[in-house]
Amino acid sequence: MSNSNSTNAAIILGYVDPNGTQFYGYGNKSGSINSQVDQNTIFGIGSITKVFTTILLADMVNDGLVKLDDPLQKYLPSNVTIPKYSIQNMTLENLATHTAGLPEFPDNFCKDYWNNFDLNHTTEYRMKIIECSQKYLPSELYQGLANTSISTEFGSKFGYSSFGMGLLDNILALKSNMSYDDLLEKKVLSMLGMVNTSITLTEEQKSDLAVGHINGDELPMWNLAPVMTPSGGIYSTANDMLKFVSVNIGLIKTKLDAAMQESHLIRHYNGFLGPNNVQVSDNNSGEGFYVGLGRMINTNYGSEVVWHNGITADGFNSIIAFNPSTHKGIVLLSSADHKDIDIANIGLLHKEGFANLIWNLLY
């Protein structure tokens, strides 16, 4: 990024290993606030939220409340139409591993906008997405499910789906009789001391929020509809996210250790295509791309890097990545859209430049 910083973005990088933590920041919280970002500045983490959703699932599995192979019919209201493939039923594990055959978003969720999301990078378009996606109801989510046709066997093919994560948490919330916010706070955030991580920010926290950008323009905060927040609605800090990473790599011991380890297990080859439909995986190199419970997993002859990225409508993009065997992890948060500063895709295209430096550090 040049000194002129035409994106008006800020970036914070956090690194943890057995020797401790380090933080490096660049840029201000916003154009109107002459305050540089640090480890306690709040950013949108987008789809990294999915990692928290699947931790809740793994924890409930360990508590005997649900099973990964349970069909959705066991938990959703009887009047909800759930698509099948032949005689197969869609399961909780299918939702958590993106192998349920669901599209990224329901067909009735801001349809006119999401269908062309990656093709429309204007500020005006992004403002419409932010406004539209605030109003989606659980009844509409169920109708979107009923509208969906499944064309592949469950568990046979990876297809990234925010839709599936929204459904998954809807089920966990029904089973626990708690909202996603309350479930997240009780089961994860309070236990890990993640005091500045939330979906609904307090006024004090809003004063520590970096402002997201696209095309150098500031964007308002994305108040994603509650039924979809489990797929991308969390805001957090580098400090809090390194606490989360530290638990994942065993530097901090908690009651969630078993759930963390369960979520790291490879469950499916993901066959990821990177930007411009470039095949990312190269089996001849020994590297593989897989999915666990809500996690992406890169392997290289026995060594693993577990990661997830995040992109938000309100102009943030981010990644967390860690290597459980070397006990090293990074958090990288930016207040710019991935179109302007592509941090989110470091996990996919990590062969060159800064991304390669990070991956070599973790390995």
Coordinates of C-alpha atoms in Angstrom, one line a residue:
M1 CA 0.0 0.0 0.0
S2 CA 1.4 3.4 -0.9
N3 CA 1.8 6.2 1.6
S4 CA -1.1 8.0 0.0
N5 CA -3.4 5.2 1.1
S6 CA -6.1 5.7 -1.5
T7 CA -8.2 3.0 0.2
N8 CA -8.3 5.0 3.5
A9 CA -8.0 1.6 5.1
A10 CA -6.4 0.5 8.3
I11 CA -4.7 -2.9 9.0
I12 CA -3.8 -4.7 12.2
L13 CA -1.8 -7.9 12.3
G14 CA -1.5 -10.0 15.4
Y15 CA 0.9 -12.9 15.8
V16 CA 1.1 -15.5 18.6
D17 CA 3.5 -18.4 19.3
P18 CA 4.7 -20.0 22.6
N19 CA 6.8 -16.9 23.3
G20 CA 3.9 -14.5 23.4
T21 CA 2.0 -12.1 21.2
Q22 CA 2.9 -9.3 18.8
F23 CA 0.8 -6.6 17.1
Y24 CA 1.5 -4.3 14.2
G25 CA -0.9 -1.6 13.1
Y26 CA -1.2 0.9 10.2
G27 CA -3.8 3.6 9.6
N28 CA -6.5 5.4 11.5
K29 CA -9.9 4.2 12.7
S30 CA -11.6 6.6 10.2
G31 CA -11.0 9.8 8.2
S32 CA -12.5 11.9 10.9
I33 CA -10.8 10.3 13.9
N34 CA -7.0 10.8 14.1
S35 CA -6.5 7.7 16.2
Q36 CA -4.3 4.9 14.9
V37 CA -5.7 1.3 15.1
D38 CA -4.2 -1.1 17.6
Q39 CA -4.9 -4.5 19.0
N40 CA -8.1 -3.2 20.8
T41 CA -9.6 -1.6 17.7
I42 CA -12.8 -3.4 16.5
F43 CA -13.2 -4.7 13.0
G44 CA -15.9 -6.7 11.2
I45 CA -14.6 -10.3 10.8
G46 CA -17.3 -11.5 8.4
S47 CA -17.4 -15.2 7.7
I48 CA -14.8 -16.0 10.4
T49 CA -18.1 -15.9 12.4
K50 CA -18.8 -19.4 10.9
V51 CA -15.9 -20.8 12.9
F52 CA -17.6 -19.7 16.1
T53 CA -20.9 -21.2 15.0
T54 CA -19.4 -24.6 14.4
I55 CA -17.6 -24.4 17.7
L56 CA -21.0 -24.1 19.3
L57 CA -22.1 -27.2 17.3
A58 CA -19.1 -29.2 18.4
D59 CA -19.5 -28.2 22.0
M60 CA -23.2 -29.3 21.9
V61 CA -22.2 -32.6 20.3
N62 CA -19.7 -33.2 23.1
D63 CA -22.4 -32.4 25.7
G64 CA -24.7 -35.0 24.0
L65 CA -27.3 -32.5 23.0
V66 CA -27.1 -33.1 19.2
K67 CA -25.3 -35.5 16.9
L68 CA -23.5 -34.5 13.7
D69 CA -25.4 -37.1 11.7
D70 CA -28.8 -35.9 13.0
P71 CA -31.2 -34.9 10.2
L72 CA -32.6 -31.4 10.1
Q73 CA -36.1 -32.8 10.5
K74 CA -35.2 -33.7 14.1
Y75 CA -35.0 -30.0 15.1
L76 CA -36.8 -27.7 12.7
P77 CA -40.6 -27.1 13.0
S78 CA -42.7 -29.8 11.3
N79 CA -44.2 -27.4 8.8
V80 CA -40.8 -26.6 7.3
T81 CA -40.1 -28.3 4.0
I82 CA -36.6 -29.7 3.9
P83 CA -35.2 -30.8 0.6
K84 CA -33.9 -34.4 0.2
Y85 CA -31.6 -36.1 -2.3
S86 CA -33.3 -39.4 -3.2
I87 CA -33.9 -40.9 0.2
Q88 CA -31.0 -39.1 1.9
N89 CA -31.7 -36.5 4.6
M90 CA -29.6 -33.3 5.1
T91 CA -27.6 -33.5 8.3
L92 CA -26.0 -31.0 10.8
E93 CA -22.6 -32.1 9.6
N94 CA -23.6 -31.3 6.0
L95 CA -24.4 -27.7 7.0
A96 CA -21.2 -27.4 9.1
T97 CA -18.9 -28.7 6.3
H98 CA -20.6 -26.9 3.3
T99 CA -21.6 -30.3 1.8
A100 CA -25.4 -29.9 1.9
G101 CA -25.7 -28.8 -1.7
L102 CA -27.1 -25.4 -0.7
P103 CA -26.3 -22.2 -2.5
E104 CA -24.3 -19.5 -0.8
F105 CA -27.5 -17.5 -0.1
P106 CA -31.2 -18.4 -0.2
D107 CA -33.0 -17.5 -3.5
N108 CA -35.2 -15.0 -1.6
F109 CA -32.4 -13.2 0.3
C110 CA -31.7 -9.8 -1.4
K111 CA -31.8 -11.7 -4.7
D112 CA -31.3 -8.8 -7.0
Y113 CA -28.2 -7.8 -5.2
W114 CA -26.4 -10.9 -4.1
N115 CA -26.6 -12.6 -7.5
N116 CA -24.1 -10.1 -8.7
F117 CA -22.3 -9.3 -5.5
D118 CA -18.7 -9.8 -6.7
L119 CA -19.4 -8.0 -10.0
N120 CA -20.6 -4.8 -8.4
H121 CA -18.0 -2.8 -6.6
T122 CA -19.7 0.6 -6.5
T123 CA -20.2 2.3 -3.2
E124 CA -23.9 2.8 -4.0
Y125 CA -24.4 -0.9 -4.7
R126 CA -22.8 -1.8 -1.4
M127 CA -25.1 0.6 0.5
K128 CA -28.1 -1.2 -1.0
I129 CA -26.7 -4.6 0.2
I130 CA -26.3 -3.2 3.7
E131 CA -29.9 -1.9 3.8
C132 CA -31.5 -5.0 2.2
S133 CA -29.8 -7.6 4.3
Q134 CA -31.1 -6.1 7.6
K135 CA -34.7 -7.3 7.1
Y136 CA -34.6 -11.1 6.5
L137 CA -36.8 -13.1 8.8
P138 CA -36.6 -16.8 10.0
S139 CA -39.9 -17.5 8.1
E140 CA -38.1 -16.3 4.9
L141 CA -35.1 -18.5 5.7
Y142 CA -37.4 -21.5 5.9
Q143 CA -39.1 -20.6 2.7
G144 CA -35.7 -20.2 1.0
L145 CA -35.0 -23.8 2.2
A146 CA -38.2 -25.1 0.8
N147 CA -37.4 -23.4 -2.6
T148 CA -34.1 -25.1 -2.9
S149 CA -33.5 -28.1 -5.2
I150 CA -30.6 -30.4 -4.3
S151 CA -28.7 -31.8 -7.3
T152 CA -25.9 -33.7 -5.6
E153 CA -25.7 -36.4 -3.0
F154 CA -25.3 -35.0 0.5
G155 CA -21.7 -35.0 1.6
S156 CA -20.4 -35.6 -1.9
K157 CA -19.4 -32.0 -2.9
F158 CA -18.1 -28.9 -1.2
G159 CA -20.2 -25.8 -1.9
Y160 CA -19.6 -22.8 0.3
S161 CA -22.9 -21.7 1.9
S162 CA -23.7 -18.9 4.3
F163 CA -27.3 -20.1 4.0
G164 CA -26.3 -23.4 5.6
M165 CA -24.6 -21.7 8.5
G166 CA -27.7 -19.6 9.1
L167 CA -29.8 -22.8 9.2
L168 CA -27.3 -24.5 11.5
D169 CA -27.4 -21.8 14.2
N170 CA -31.2 -21.6 13.8
I171 CA -31.2 -25.2 14.9
L172 CA -28.7 -24.7 17.7
A173 CA -30.7 -21.8 19.0
L174 CA -34.0 -23.8 18.9
K175 CA -32.3 -26.7 20.7
S176 CA -30.7 -24.5 23.4
N177 CA -33.7 -22.2 23.7
M178 CA -31.2 -19.3 23.5
S179 CA -30.5 -16.6 20.9
Y180 CA -27.3 -16.8 18.9
D181 CA -25.9 -13.8 20.7
D182 CA -26.6 -15.3 24.2
L183 CA -25.3 -18.7 23.1
L184 CA -22.1 -17.2 21.8
E185 CA -21.6 -15.1 24.9
K186 CA -22.3 -17.9 27.4
K187 CA -20.4 -20.8 25.6
V188 CA -17.5 -19.0 24.0
L189 CA -16.8 -15.3 24.5
S190 CA -17.1 -15.1 28.3
M191 CA -15.1 -18.3 28.7
L192 CA -12.2 -17.0 26.6
G193 CA -12.3 -13.4 27.9
M194 CA -13.2 -12.0 24.5
V195 CA -14.7 -8.9 26.0
N196 CA -14.7 -6.8 22.8
T197 CA -16.2 -9.4 20.5
S198 CA -19.9 -9.1 19.8
I199 CA -22.7 -8.9 17.2
T200 CA -24.4 -5.9 18.9
L201 CA -21.8 -3.4 20.0
T202 CA -22.2 -1.1 22.9
E203 CA -21.8 2.6 22.5
E204 CA -18.4 2.4 24.1
Q205 CA -17.4 -0.4 21.7
K206 CA -18.6 1.7 18.7
S207 CA -16.1 4.4 19.7
D208 CA -13.4 1.8 19.1
L209 CA -14.8 0.6 15.8
A210 CA -12.7 1.1 12.7
V211 CA -14.9 2.4 9.8
G212 CA -15.1 0.0 6.8
H213 CA -14.3 1.3 3.3
I214 CA -14.8 0.4 -0.4
N215 CA -13.2 2.5 -3.2
G216 CA -11.9 4.7 -0.4
D217 CA -15.4 5.6 0.7
E218 CA -16.6 5.1 4.3
L219 CA -19.5 2.7 4.8
P220 CA -22.1 2.4 7.6
M221 CA -22.1 -0.5 10.0
W222 CA -23.7 -3.7 8.7
N223 CA -26.5 -4.7 11.0
L224 CA -27.1 -8.1 9.3
A225 CA -30.5 -9.8 10.0
P226 CA -30.3 -11.9 13.2
V227 CA -31.1 -15.1 11.3
M228 CA -28.0 -14.6 9.1
T229 CA -25.6 -13.2 11.7
P230 CA -24.2 -16.7 12.5
S231 CA -22.7 -16.7 9.0
G232 CA -21.0 -13.3 9.2
G233 CA -22.1 -10.9 11.8
I234 CA -19.4 -10.8 14.5
Y235 CA -17.1 -7.8 15.2
S236 CA -13.9 -8.3 17.1
T237 CA -10.4 -7.1 17.8
A238 CA -6.9 -8.5 17.1
N239 CA -6.4 -9.0 20.8
D240 CA -9.6 -11.0 21.2
M241 CA -9.0 -13.0 18.1
L242 CA -5.5 -14.0 19.2
K243 CA -7.1 -15.4 22.4
F244 CA -9.3 -17.5 20.2
V245 CA -6.3 -18.6 18.1
S246 CA -4.3 -19.4 21.3
V247 CA -7.0 -21.8 22.5
N248 CA -7.1 -23.5 19.1
I249 CA -3.3 -24.1 19.1
G250 CA -3.2 -25.3 22.7
L251 CA -1.5 -22.3 24.3
I252 CA -4.5 -21.7 26.5
K253 CA -6.5 -24.6 28.0
T254 CA -10.3 -24.3 28.4
K255 CA -13.4 -26.4 28.5
L256 CA -13.7 -25.8 24.8
D257 CA -10.5 -27.8 24.0
A258 CA -12.3 -30.9 22.9
A259 CA -14.7 -28.9 20.7
M260 CA -11.8 -27.0 19.1
Q261 CA -9.9 -30.3 18.3
E262 CA -13.1 -31.8 16.9
S263 CA -13.5 -28.9 14.5
H264 CA -9.9 -29.2 13.2
L265 CA -10.5 -32.8 11.9
I266 CA -10.4 -33.1 8.1
R267 CA -13.9 -34.1 6.9
H268 CA -14.0 -33.4 3.2
Y269 CA -11.9 -32.3 0.3
N270 CA -13.0 -28.9 -0.8
G271 CA -11.8 -28.7 -4.3
F272 CA -11.5 -24.9 -3.9
L273 CA -11.4 -22.6 -6.9
G274 CA -9.7 -19.4 -6.3
P275 CA -10.4 -16.0 -7.9
N276 CA -11.1 -16.2 -11.7
N277 CA -11.8 -19.9 -11.3
V278 CA -8.2 -20.8 -10.9
Q279 CA -7.8 -24.3 -9.4
V280 CA -6.0 -23.7 -6.2
S281 CA -5.2 -27.3 -5.2
D282 CA -2.2 -29.0 -6.8
N283 CA -2.1 -32.6 -5.7
N284 CA 1.3 -33.1 -7.4
S285 CA 2.8 -30.6 -4.9
G286 CA 1.6 -32.6 -1.9
E287 CA -0.7 -29.8 -0.8
G288 CA -4.3 -30.4 -0.2
F289 CA -7.3 -28.2 0.6
Y290 CA -9.9 -29.6 2.9
V291 CA -12.7 -28.6 5.2
G292 CA -13.4 -29.4 8.9
L293 CA -16.3 -28.2 10.9
G294 CA -16.5 -24.6 9.6
R295 CA -12.7 -24.5 9.0
M296 CA -10.6 -24.6 5.9
I297 CA -7.5 -26.8 6.2
N298 CA -4.4 -26.6 4.0
T299 CA -2.1 -29.6 4.3
N300 CA 1.5 -30.0 3.1
Y301 CA 3.0 -33.4 3.6
G302 CA 1.6 -33.8 7.1
S303 CA 1.7 -30.2 8.3
E304 CA -1.6 -28.4 8.6
V305 CA -2.6 -24.8 8.5
V306 CA -6.2 -24.2 9.7
W307 CA -7.8 -21.0 8.6
H308 CA -10.9 -19.0 7.7
N309 CA -11.4 -15.7 5.9
G310 CA -14.0 -13.0 6.2
I311 CA -15.5 -10.4 3.8
T312 CA -18.3 -8.0 4.9
A313 CA -20.7 -5.8 3.0
D314 CA -19.6 -2.9 5.2
G315 CA -16.0 -2.8 3.9
F316 CA -13.9 -5.2 6.0
N317 CA -11.9 -8.3 5.1
S318 CA -9.8 -10.5 7.3
I319 CA -8.2 -13.9 7.9
I320 CA -7.2 -16.0 10.9
A321 CA -4.7 -18.9 10.3
F322 CA -2.8 -21.2 12.7
N323 CA -0.7 -24.3 12.7
P324 CA -1.6 -26.5 15.7
S325 CA 1.7 -28.5 15.4
T326 CA 4.0 -25.4 15.5
H327 CA 1.7 -23.5 17.9
K328 CA 1.8 -20.4 15.7
G329 CA -1.1 -18.3 14.6
I330 CA -1.9 -15.0 12.9
V331 CA -4.9 -12.6 12.8
L332 CA -5.0 -10.0 10.0
L333 CA -7.9 -7.5 10.0
S334 CA -8.5 -4.7 7.5
S335 CA -11.0 -1.9 7.2
A336 CA -11.1 -2.1 3.4
D337 CA -13.1 -4.3 1.0
H338 CA -11.2 -7.3 -0.5
K339 CA -11.5 -5.5 -3.8
D340 CA -9.1 -2.8 -2.5
I341 CA -6.8 -4.8 -0.2
D342 CA -7.3 -8.6 -0.6
I343 CA -6.4 -10.0 2.8
A344 CA -9.2 -12.5 2.8
N345 CA -7.8 -14.7 0.0
I346 CA -4.4 -15.2 1.6
G347 CA -5.6 -18.7 2.5
L348 CA -6.2 -19.5 -1.2
L349 CA -3.4 -17.7 -3.0
H350 CA -0.5 -17.9 -0.6
K351 CA 2.3 -18.8 -3.1
E352 CA 3.6 -15.2 -3.6
G353 CA 4.5 -12.0 -1.7
F354 CA 3.2 -11.2 1.7
A355 CA 0.9 -14.2 1.8
N356 CA 3.8 -16.5 1.2
L357 CA 5.7 -14.9 4.0
I358 CA 2.8 -15.6 6.4
W359 CA 2.4 -19.2 5.3
N360 CA 6.1 -19.9 5.6
L361 CA 6.0 -18.4 9.1
L362 CA 3.2 -20.7 10.1
Y363 CA 4.7 -23.8 8.6

